[in-house]
CSV table of C-alpha atoms and ligand atoms in Angstrom, one decimal:
chain,number,residue,atom,x,y,z
A,1,UNK,CA,-10.3,-20.0,55.0
A,2,UNK,CA,-8.7,-23.4,54.7
A,3,UNK,CA,-8.1,-22.8,51.0
A,4,UNK,CA,-5.5,-19.8,52.1
A,5,UNK,CA,-3.7,-21.9,54.5
A,6,UNK,CA,-0.1,-22.5,53.5
A,7,UNK,CA,-0.2,-19.9,51.0
A,8,UNK,CA,3.0,-17.3,51.0
A,9,UNK,CA,2.0,-13.9,51.4
A,10,UNK,CA,3.9,-13.1,48.1
A,11,UNK,CA,1.7,-15.7,46.4
A,12,UNK,CA,-1.4,-13.7,48.1
A,13,UNK,CA,-0.3,-10.3,46.8
A,14,UNK,CA,0.5,-11.6,43.2
A,15,UNK,CA,-2.5,-13.9,42.6
A,16,UNK,CA,-5.3,-14.3,45.7
A,17,UNK,CA,-8.6,-12.7,44.7
A,18,UNK,CA,-8.0,-12.4,41.0
A,19,UNK,CA,-10.4,-14.3,39.0
A,20,UNK,CA,-8.4,-14.2,35.2
A,21,UNK,CA,-11.3,-16.4,33.4
A,22,UNK,CA,-14.0,-14.1,34.5
A,23,UNK,CA,-12.3,-11.1,33.0
A,24,UNK,CA,-11.1,-12.4,29.6
A,25,UNK,CA,-7.9,-13.5,31.1
A,26,UNK,CA,-6.5,-10.1,31.7
A,27,UNK,CA,-3.7,-10.4,33.9
A,28,UNK,CA,-4.6,-7.0,35.7
A,29,UNK,CA,-8.0,-6.8,36.7
A,30,UNK,CA,-10.4,-4.2,34.7
A,31,UNK,CA,-11.4,-1.1,36.8
A,32,UNK,CA,-15.0,-1.3,37.2
A,33,UNK,CA,-15.7,2.4,36.9
A,34,UNK,CA,-19.2,2.3,37.2
A,35,UNK,CA,-21.8,3.2,39.7
A,36,UNK,CA,-24.6,1.0,39.0
A,37,UNK,CA,-24.9,-2.7,37.8
A,38,UNK,CA,-28.0,-3.5,35.9
A,39,UNK,CA,-29.9,-6.9,36.3
A,40,UNK,CA,-32.5,-7.0,33.9
A,41,UNK,CA,-31.1,-10.1,32.3
A,42,UNK,CA,-28.5,-11.5,34.8
A,43,UNK,CA,-28.3,-10.6,38.4
A,44,UNK,CA,-24.4,-10.8,39.2
A,45,UNK,CA,-24.9,-10.0,42.9
A,46,UNK,CA,-23.8,-6.3,42.4
A,47,UNK,CA,-26.0,-3.4,42.7
A,48,UNK,CA,-24.2,-0.5,43.5
A,49,UNK,CA,-20.6,0.7,44.0
A,50,UNK,CA,-21.2,2.2,47.2
A,51,UNK,CA,-21.8,-1.3,48.6
A,52,UNK,CA,-19.7,-3.2,46.5
A,53,UNK,CA,-17.4,-3.3,43.5
A,54,UNK,CA,-15.7,-6.1,41.5
A,55,UNK,CA,-12.4,-4.3,41.4
A,56,UNK,CA,-12.6,-3.4,44.9
A,57,UNK,CA,-13.4,-6.8,46.2
A,58,UNK,CA,-10.1,-8.1,44.5
A,59,UNK,CA,-8.3,-5.7,46.9
A,60,UNK,CA,-10.7,-6.9,49.9
A,61,UNK,CA,-9.9,-10.5,49.3
A,62,UNK,CA,-6.0,-10.0,49.1
A,63,UNK,CA,-6.0,-7.6,52.4
A,64,UNK,CA,-8.0,-10.3,54.2
A,65,UNK,CA,-6.2,-13.1,53.2
A,66,UNK,CA,-3.1,-11.2,54.4
A,67,UNK,CA,-4.6,-10.5,57.5
A,68,UNK,CA,-5.6,-13.9,58.4
A,69,UNK,CA,-9.0,-12.3,58.6
A,70,UNK,CA,-12.4,-13.5,57.1
A,71,UNK,CA,-13.1,-10.6,55.2
A,72,UNK,CA,-11.9,-6.8,54.4
A,73,UNK,CA,-13.7,-3.6,53.2
A,74,UNK,CA,-11.8,-0.9,51.8
A,75,UNK,CA,-12.9,2.9,52.4
A,76,UNK,CA,-11.7,6.1,50.9
A,77,UNK,CA,-9.0,6.8,53.3
A,78,UNK,CA,-7.6,5.4,56.6
A,79,UNK,CA,-9.5,7.6,58.7
A,80,UNK,CA,-12.7,6.8,57.0
A,81,UNK,CA,-11.9,3.1,58.0
A,82,UNK,CA,-10.8,4.2,61.6
A,83,UNK,CA,-14.2,6.2,62.3
A,84,UNK,CA,-16.1,3.4,60.8
A,85,UNK,CA,-14.7,0.8,62.8
A,86,UNK,CA,-15.1,2.9,66.0
A,87,UNK,CA,-18.7,4.0,65.1
A,88,UNK,CA,-19.7,0.1,64.4
A,89,UNK,CA,-19.1,-0.5,68.1
A,90,UNK,CA,-19.9,2.6,69.8
A,91,UNK,CA,-22.9,3.5,71.6
A,92,UNK,CA,-24.1,7.1,73.0
A,93,UNK,CA,-22.6,7.8,76.4
A,94,UNK,CA,-20.1,4.8,76.2
A,95,UNK,CA,-16.5,4.7,77.1
A,96,UNK,CA,-13.1,3.8,75.1
A,97,UNK,CA,-9.8,3.0,76.2
A,98,UNK,CA,-6.9,4.2,73.6
A,99,UNK,CA,-3.3,5.2,73.9
A,100,UNK,CA,-2.4,8.7,74.4
A,101,UNK,CA,0.0,8.9,71.5
A,102,UNK,CA,-2.3,7.5,68.7
A,103,UNK,CA,-2.5,9.0,65.1
A,104,UNK,CA,-3.5,12.6,65.9
A,105,UNK,CA,-7.0,12.8,63.9
A,106,UNK,CA,-8.0,9.6,65.7
A,107,UNK,CA,-7.2,11.1,69.0
A,108,UNK,CA,-9.4,14.3,67.8
A,109,UNK,CA,-12.0,12.1,66.8
A,110,UNK,CA,-12.8,10.5,70.2
A,111,UNK,CA,-11.7,13.4,72.4
A,112,UNK,CA,-13.3,15.9,70.7
A,113,UNK,CA,-16.0,14.6,68.1
A,114,UNK,CA,-17.4,11.8,69.9
A,115,UNK,CA,-17.4,13.7,73.0
A,116,UNK,CA,-20.4,15.5,71.5
A,117,UNK,CA,-22.4,12.1,71.6
A,118,UNK,CA,-21.4,11.5,75.5
A,119,UNK,CA,-18.6,9.0,74.7
A,120,UNK,CA,-15.6,9.4,77.0
A,121,UNK,CA,-12.1,8.3,76.2
A,122,UNK,CA,-9.4,7.5,78.8
A,123,UNK,CA,-6.1,7.7,77.3
A,124,UNK,CA,-3.3,5.4,78.9
A,125,UNK,CA,0.4,5.1,77.8
A,126,UNK,CA,-0.3,1.8,76.3
A,127,UNK,CA,2.9,0.4,77.5
A,128,UNK,CA,1.4,-2.2,79.8
A,129,UNK,CA,-1.9,-4.4,79.4
A,130,UNK,CA,-2.8,-3.7,83.2
A,131,UNK,CA,-3.1,0.2,82.4
A,132,UNK,CA,-6.0,-1.0,80.0
A,133,UNK,CA,-7.5,-3.5,82.3
A,134,UNK,CA,-7.4,-0.5,85.0
A,135,UNK,CA,-9.2,1.8,82.7
A,136,UNK,CA,-12.0,-0.4,82.0
A,137,UNK,CA,-15.3,1.1,83.2
A,138,UNK,CA,-19.1,-0.9,83.1
A,139,UNK,CA,-19.7,1.1,79.9
A,140,UNK,CA,-16.6,0.6,78.1
A,141,UNK,CA,-17.4,-0.7,74.6
A,142,UNK,CA,-13.8,-0.9,72.9
A,143,UNK,CA,-10.2,-0.9,73.3
A,144,UNK,CA,-8.7,0.9,70.5
A,145,UNK,CA,-4.9,0.3,69.9
A,146,UNK,CA,-2.2,1.3,67.6
A,147,UNK,CA,1.3,-0.9,67.9
A,148,UNK,CA,3.7,0.4,67.5
A,149,UNK,CA,2.6,4.2,67.8
A,150,UNK,CA,3.7,5.8,64.7
A,151,UNK,CA,5.8,8.7,66.5
A,152,UNK,CA,7.3,7.5,69.6
A,153,UNK,CA,7.1,3.7,68.7
A,154,UNK,CA,6.0,2.0,72.0
A,155,UNK,CA,4.3,-1.3,71.6
A,156,UNK,CA,0.8,-2.3,73.0
A,157,UNK,CA,0.7,-6.3,74.2
A,158,UNK,CA,-1.8,-7.4,71.4
A,159,UNK,CA,-2.5,-10.9,73.2
A,160,UNK,CA,-2.7,-9.8,76.6
A,161,UNK,CA,-5.1,-6.8,75.9
A,162,UNK,CA,-7.1,-8.9,73.7
A,163,UNK,CA,-7.8,-11.6,76.4
A,164,UNK,CA,-8.6,-8.7,78.8
A,165,UNK,CA,-11.0,-7.3,76.5
A,166,UNK,CA,-12.6,-10.8,75.3
A,167,UNK,CA,-13.2,-11.6,79.0
A,168,UNK,CA,-15.5,-8.6,79.3
A,169,UNK,CA,-17.0,-8.5,76.1
A,170,UNK,CA,-15.3,-5.5,74.9
A,171,UNK,CA,-14.5,-5.2,71.3
A,172,UNK,CA,-10.7,-4.4,70.2
A,173,UNK,CA,-9.6,-2.5,67.4
A,174,UNK,CA,-5.9,-2.4,66.4
A,175,UNK,CA,-4.2,0.2,63.6
A,176,UNK,CA,-1.8,-2.0,61.9
A,177,UNK,CA,-0.4,0.5,59.3
A,178,UNK,CA,3.3,0.7,60.4
A,179,UNK,CA,3.6,-3.3,60.7
A,180,UNK,CA,1.5,-3.8,57.5
A,181,UNK,CA,-0.1,-7.4,57.4
A,182,UNK,CA,3.2,-8.8,56.3
A,183,UNK,CA,5.0,-8.2,59.7
A,184,UNK,CA,1.6,-8.2,62.2
A,185,UNK,CA,-1.3,-10.0,62.1
A,186,UNK,CA,-3.7,-8.6,65.0
A,187,UNK,CA,-6.6,-10.8,64.5
A,188,UNK,CA,-4.4,-13.7,64.9
A,189,UNK,CA,-3.7,-12.5,68.3
A,190,UNK,CA,-7.2,-12.5,69.2
A,191,UNK,CA,-7.9,-8.8,68.2
A,192,UNK,CA,-11.6,-8.2,66.5
A,193,UNK,CA,-11.2,-5.5,64.0
A,194,UNK,CA,-7.9,-4.3,62.3
A,195,UNK,CA,-7.7,-1.0,60.5
A,196,UNK,CA,-5.1,0.4,58.0
A,197,UNK,CA,-4.3,3.7,56.3
A,198,UNK,CA,-3.6,2.0,52.9
A,199,UNK,CA,-2.4,5.5,51.9
A,200,UNK,CA,0.9,4.2,53.5
A,201,UNK,CA,2.7,0.9,52.7
A,202,UNK,CA,0.3,-0.9,51.2
A,203,UNK,CA,-0.4,2.0,48.4
A,204,UNK,CA,3.2,2.3,48.4
A,205,UNK,CA,3.5,5.1,45.8
A,206,UNK,CA,2.1,8.2,47.7
A,207,UNK,CA,-0.5,8.2,44.9
A,208,UNK,CA,-3.7,7.4,46.9
A,209,UNK,CA,-5.6,7.9,50.0
A,210,UNK,CA,-7.1,4.7,51.0
A,211,UNK,CA,-8.4,2.7,54.1
A,212,UNK,CA,-9.5,-0.5,55.2
A,213,UNK,CA,-11.0,-2.6,58.0
A,214,UNK,CA,-10.6,-6.3,58.6
A,215,UNK,CA,-12.5,-8.8,60.7
A,216,UNK,CA,-15.0,-11.1,60.6
A,217,UNK,CA,-17.6,-11.9,58.1
A,218,UNK,CA,-20.6,-10.8,60.5
A,219,UNK,CA,-18.9,-7.4,61.4
A,220,UNK,CA,-17.9,-6.7,58.0
A,221,UNK,CA,-21.5,-7.4,56.5
A,222,UNK,CA,-22.5,-4.9,59.2
A,223,UNK,CA,-20.6,-2.4,58.5
A,224,UNK,CA,-21.0,-2.4,54.7
A,225,UNK,CA,-24.5,-1.6,55.2
A,226,UNK,CA,-24.2,0.5,58.2
A,227,UNK,CA,-21.0,2.7,58.6
A,228,UNK,CA,-20.1,2.4,54.8
A,229,UNK,CA,-23.4,2.4,53.4
A,230,UNK,CA,-24.8,5.2,55.6
A,231,UNK,CA,-21.6,7.4,55.5
A,232,UNK,CA,-20.7,6.5,52.1
A,233,UNK,CA,-17.0,6.6,52.4
A,234,UNK,CA,-16.5,3.8,50.1
A,235,UNK,CA,-13.3,3.4,48.1
A,236,UNK,CA,-13.3,4.4,44.5
A,237,UNK,CA,-12.5,1.5,41.9
A,238,UNK,CA,-9.8,3.5,40.5
A,239,UNK,CA,-8.1,3.9,43.7
A,240,UNK,CA,-8.9,0.4,44.4
A,241,UNK,CA,-7.1,-0.6,41.3
A,242,UNK,CA,-3.8,1.4,42.2
A,243,UNK,CA,-4.2,-0.1,45.7
A,244,UNK,CA,-4.1,-3.7,43.8
A,245,UNK,CA,-0.9,-2.5,41.9
A,246,UNK,CA,0.5,-1.5,45.4
A,247,UNK,CA,0.0,-4.8,46.8
A,248,UNK,CA,1.8,-6.6,43.9
A,249,UNK,CA,5.3,-5.4,45.3
A,250,UNK,CA,4.6,-5.1,49.0
A,251,UNK,CA,6.6,-7.9,50.1
A,252,UNK,CA,9.4,-6.7,48.0
A,253,UNK,CA,9.3,-3.1,49.0
A,254,UNK,CA,8.7,-4.3,52.8
A,255,UNK,CA,11.9,-6.3,52.5
A,256,UNK,CA,13.8,-3.4,51.6
A,257,UNK,CA,12.2,-0.8,54.1
A,258,UNK,CA,12.8,-3.1,56.8
A,259,UNK,CA,16.6,-3.7,55.7
A,260,UNK,CA,17.3,0.0,55.4
A,261,UNK,CA,15.4,0.9,58.4
A,262,UNK,CA,17.2,-1.3,60.4
A,263,UNK,CA,20.8,-0.1,59.2
A,264,UNK,CA,19.8,3.4,59.6
A,265,UNK,CA,18.5,2.9,63.4
A,266,UNK,CA,21.7,1.1,64.1
A,267,UNK,CA,23.8,3.8,62.2
A,268,UNK,CA,21.8,7.0,64.2
A,269,UNK,CA,22.1,4.9,67.5
A,270,UNK,CA,26.0,4.8,67.2
A,271,UNK,CA,26.2,8.6,66.2
A,272,UNK,CA,27.5,11.0,68.6
A,273,UNK,CA,25.1,13.7,67.3
A,274,UNK,CA,22.0,11.6,68.3
A,275,UNK,CA,20.7,11.3,71.7
A,276,UNK,CA,18.2,8.5,71.1
A,277,UNK,CA,16.5,6.4,68.5
A,278,UNK,CA,12.9,4.9,68.7
A,279,UNK,CA,12.6,1.9,66.7
A,280,UNK,CA,11.3,-1.4,67.8
A,281,UNK,CA,13.6,-3.4,65.7
A,282,UNK,CA,16.7,-2.1,67.7
A,283,UNK,CA,17.7,-4.5,70.7
A,284,UNK,CA,18.0,-1.4,72.8
A,285,UNK,CA,14.1,-0.7,72.5
A,286,UNK,CA,12.7,-1.3,75.8
A,287,UNK,CA,9.8,-3.5,74.2
A,288,UNK,CA,12.1,-5.3,71.9
A,289,UNK,CA,11.2,-8.7,73.0
A,290,UNK,CA,7.6,-8.0,73.1
A,291,UNK,CA,7.9,-7.0,69.6
A,292,UNK,CA,9.5,-10.4,68.6
A,293,UNK,CA,6.5,-12.1,69.9
A,294,UNK,CA,3.8,-10.2,67.9
A,295,UNK,CA,5.9,-9.0,64.9
A,296,UNK,CA,7.9,-10.8,62.3
A,297,UNK,CA,9.4,-7.7,60.9
A,298,UNK,CA,9.9,-3.9,61.1
A,299,UNK,CA,8.9,-1.4,58.7
A,300,UNK,CA,11.0,1.8,57.7
A,301,UNK,CA,9.2,4.5,59.7
A,302,UNK,CA,11.4,5.5,63.0
A,303,UNK,CA,12.1,8.7,65.3
A,304,UNK,CA,15.2,9.8,66.8
A,305,UNK,CA,16.4,12.9,69.0
A,306,UNK,CA,19.4,14.6,67.6
A,307,UNK,CA,21.7,16.6,69.9
A,308,UNK,CA,21.0,20.1,69.4
A,309,UNK,CA,19.0,22.8,69.7
A,310,UNK,CA,15.5,23.2,68.1
A,311,UNK,CA,17.2,25.6,65.5
A,312,UNK,CA,19.8,23.3,64.9
A,313,UNK,CA,17.3,20.2,64.4
A,314,UNK,CA,15.3,22.7,62.0
A,315,UNK,CA,18.7,23.5,60.0
A,316,UNK,CA,19.4,19.6,60.0
A,317,UNK,CA,16.1,18.8,58.3
A,318,UNK,CA,16.7,21.6,55.6
A,319,UNK,CA,20.1,20.6,54.9
A,320,UNK,CA,19.1,16.9,53.8
A,321,UNK,CA,19.0,16.5,50.0
A,322,UNK,CA,17.2,12.9,49.9
A,323,UNK,CA,14.6,13.1,52.5
A,324,UNK,CA,11.9,15.5,51.3
A,325,UNK,CA,9.8,17.3,54.3
A,326,UNK,CA,6.5,15.9,54.7
A,327,UNK,CA,4.2,14.3,57.0
A,328,UNK,CA,3.2,11.1,55.5
A,329,UNK,CA,5.2,7.9,54.9
A,330,UNK,CA,5.2,4.4,53.5
A,331,UNK,CA,5.7,5.6,50.3
A,332,UNK,CA,9.0,4.9,47.7
A,333,UNK,CA,10.5,8.2,48.8
A,334,UNK,CA,12.4,9.0,52.0
A,335,UNK,CA,10.8,11.7,54.2
A,336,UNK,CA,11.4,13.6,57.4
A,337,UNK,CA,9.2,15.6,59.8
A,338,UNK,CA,9.4,17.0,63.1
A,339,UNK,CA,6.0,16.4,65.1
A,340,UNK,CA,7.5,17.6,68.2
A,341,UNK,CA,8.7,20.9,67.3
A,342,UNK,CA,5.3,22.6,67.3
A,343,UNK,CA,4.7,21.2,70.9
A,344,UNK,CA,5.0,23.3,73.9
A,345,UNK,CA,6.9,22.2,76.8
A,346,UNK,CA,4.1,21.2,79.1
A,347,UNK,CA,2.6,18.9,76.4
A,348,UNK,CA,6.0,17.5,75.2
A,349,UNK,CA,6.7,16.5,79.0
A,350,UNK,CA,3.0,15.0,79.2
A,351,UNK,CA,3.1,13.2,76.2
A,352,UNK,CA,6.6,12.1,76.1
A,353,UNK,CA,7.0,13.5,72.5
A,354,UNK,CA,10.5,15.3,72.8
A,355,UNK,CA,10.3,18.7,71.3
A,356,UNK,CA,13.4,17.8,69.0
A,357,UNK,CA,12.0,14.5,67.7
A,358,UNK,CA,12.2,14.0,64.2
A,359,UNK,CA,10.5,11.1,62.2
A,360,UNK,CA,12.0,9.4,59.2
A,361,UNK,CA,10.3,7.4,56.6
A,362,UNK,CA,13.0,5.3,55.0
A,363,UNK,CA,12.2,5.1,51.3
A,364,UNK,CA,13.5,2.8,48.5
A,365,UNK,CA,16.7,5.0,47.5
A,366,UNK,CA,20.1,3.0,48.1
A,367,UNK,CA,20.7,2.6,51.8
A,368,UNK,CA,24.3,4.2,51.3
A,369,UNK,CA,23.0,7.3,49.9
A,370,UNK,CA,20.6,7.9,52.7
A,371,UNK,CA,23.3,7.3,55.4
A,372,UNK,CA,25.7,9.7,53.6
A,373,UNK,CA,22.9,12.3,53.6
A,374,UNK,CA,21.9,11.8,57.2
A,375,UNK,CA,25.7,11.8,58.1
A,376,UNK,CA,26.5,15.0,56.3
A,377,UNK,CA,23.5,16.9,57.6
A,378,UNK,CA,24.3,16.0,61.1
A,379,UNK,CA,27.7,17.2,60.8
A,380,UNK,CA,26.6,20.5,59.2
A,381,UNK,CA,24.0,21.0,62.1
A,382,UNK,CA,26.9,21.1,64.6
A,383,UNK,CA,28.2,24.3,62.5
A,384,UNK,CA,24.6,26.0,62.9
B,1,PLP,C1,-2.0,8.2,58.1
B,1,PLP,C2,-2.4,7.4,59.0
B,1,PLP,C3,-3.9,7.2,59.3
B,1,PLP,C4,-4.7,8.0,58.4
B,1,PLP,O1,-4.9,7.5,57.2
B,1,PLP,P1,-5.4,8.3,56.0
B,1,PLP,O2,-5.3,7.4,55.0
B,1,PLP,O3,-4.5,9.4,55.6
B,1,PLP,O4,-6.8,9.0,56.4
B,1,PLP,C5,-4.1,6.4,60.5
B,1,PLP,N1,-3.3,5.7,61.4
B,1,PLP,C6,-2.1,6.0,61.0
B,1,PLP,C7,-1.2,5.2,61.9
B,1,PLP,C8,-1.4,7.0,59.9
B,1,PLP,O5,-0.2,7.1,59.9
């Protein structure tokens, strides 16, 4: 990968992996919207789009370079990438360690679905590396991480956990969706496999569902033939083309998401009607210092707990005009949702997800308009 060394992430997003001469100088690559590649006269090395596709490969080259990894493989969704990465390291009756507040479908996959195959998962808070170490058993195959967690925003120490796992031959997988490869590179911290929901910031326009795994050439080749080839959750070339378009502006968008995210987090922290803000970018975050050792920036997804009843919180959400209500994030548009409102008290206590927790995805609107919208709706909440 020496040829990548020294290239900025901006340059990678703009040009890396593009091969203009190969495609008649087209500055934007063509969409190879074909299932098969004939080889009667020339074998170009492609056979079938489930295995590989020239358009998809451009996205894969860019993402591998951004993640400082050898290779990447695209999938039809983030969950397709996560389940493939996990399946690639699990065996019947093995054991996994994972943070309790991991992305809910990932938790359900491990806890419920994989339990059918004898896989057991120990869920830990994830805030200290020693919890992972203590949970390890002789049959532990993988430690799965997601840092920060995309609801409560606690971090896991990538370097310490990777070292613990390496010493015992345990594979580490990290979901890096929140930080994006621009702000965090788990492979450089010793993690084996990185997974992303490219539906979020990488796509960036709320118009695709997409996923990616990055890691060593050896692991990626095996995943191409086994989990991707056999389960078939390959990315469609048109989806890959939209993903490439999203990547072109990723550095610019992340700069704005970070700037607006920081401003809004700081504003909320000072607001009398806000009890608590959960955002690793704030110096008050208990793991702020750890964050600085493994992340070079913060994205625009954060949570906070308004001071009010559950009904007031629901009213606050409804009264916002610039934040649409929805569960996803990472797009151009500001969003809000309330993952805690559906939890019963016991679950809320056990998971540490407050019932009144609201999560906002700070979009690309003007930060002043977003601040004004939040301020006005918090004031309106008081009167409910
Ligand atoms: C959305 C999300 C996923 C799943 O991605 P899809 O593309 O929706 O399948 C995985 N991890 C995190 C942290 C997410 O937010």
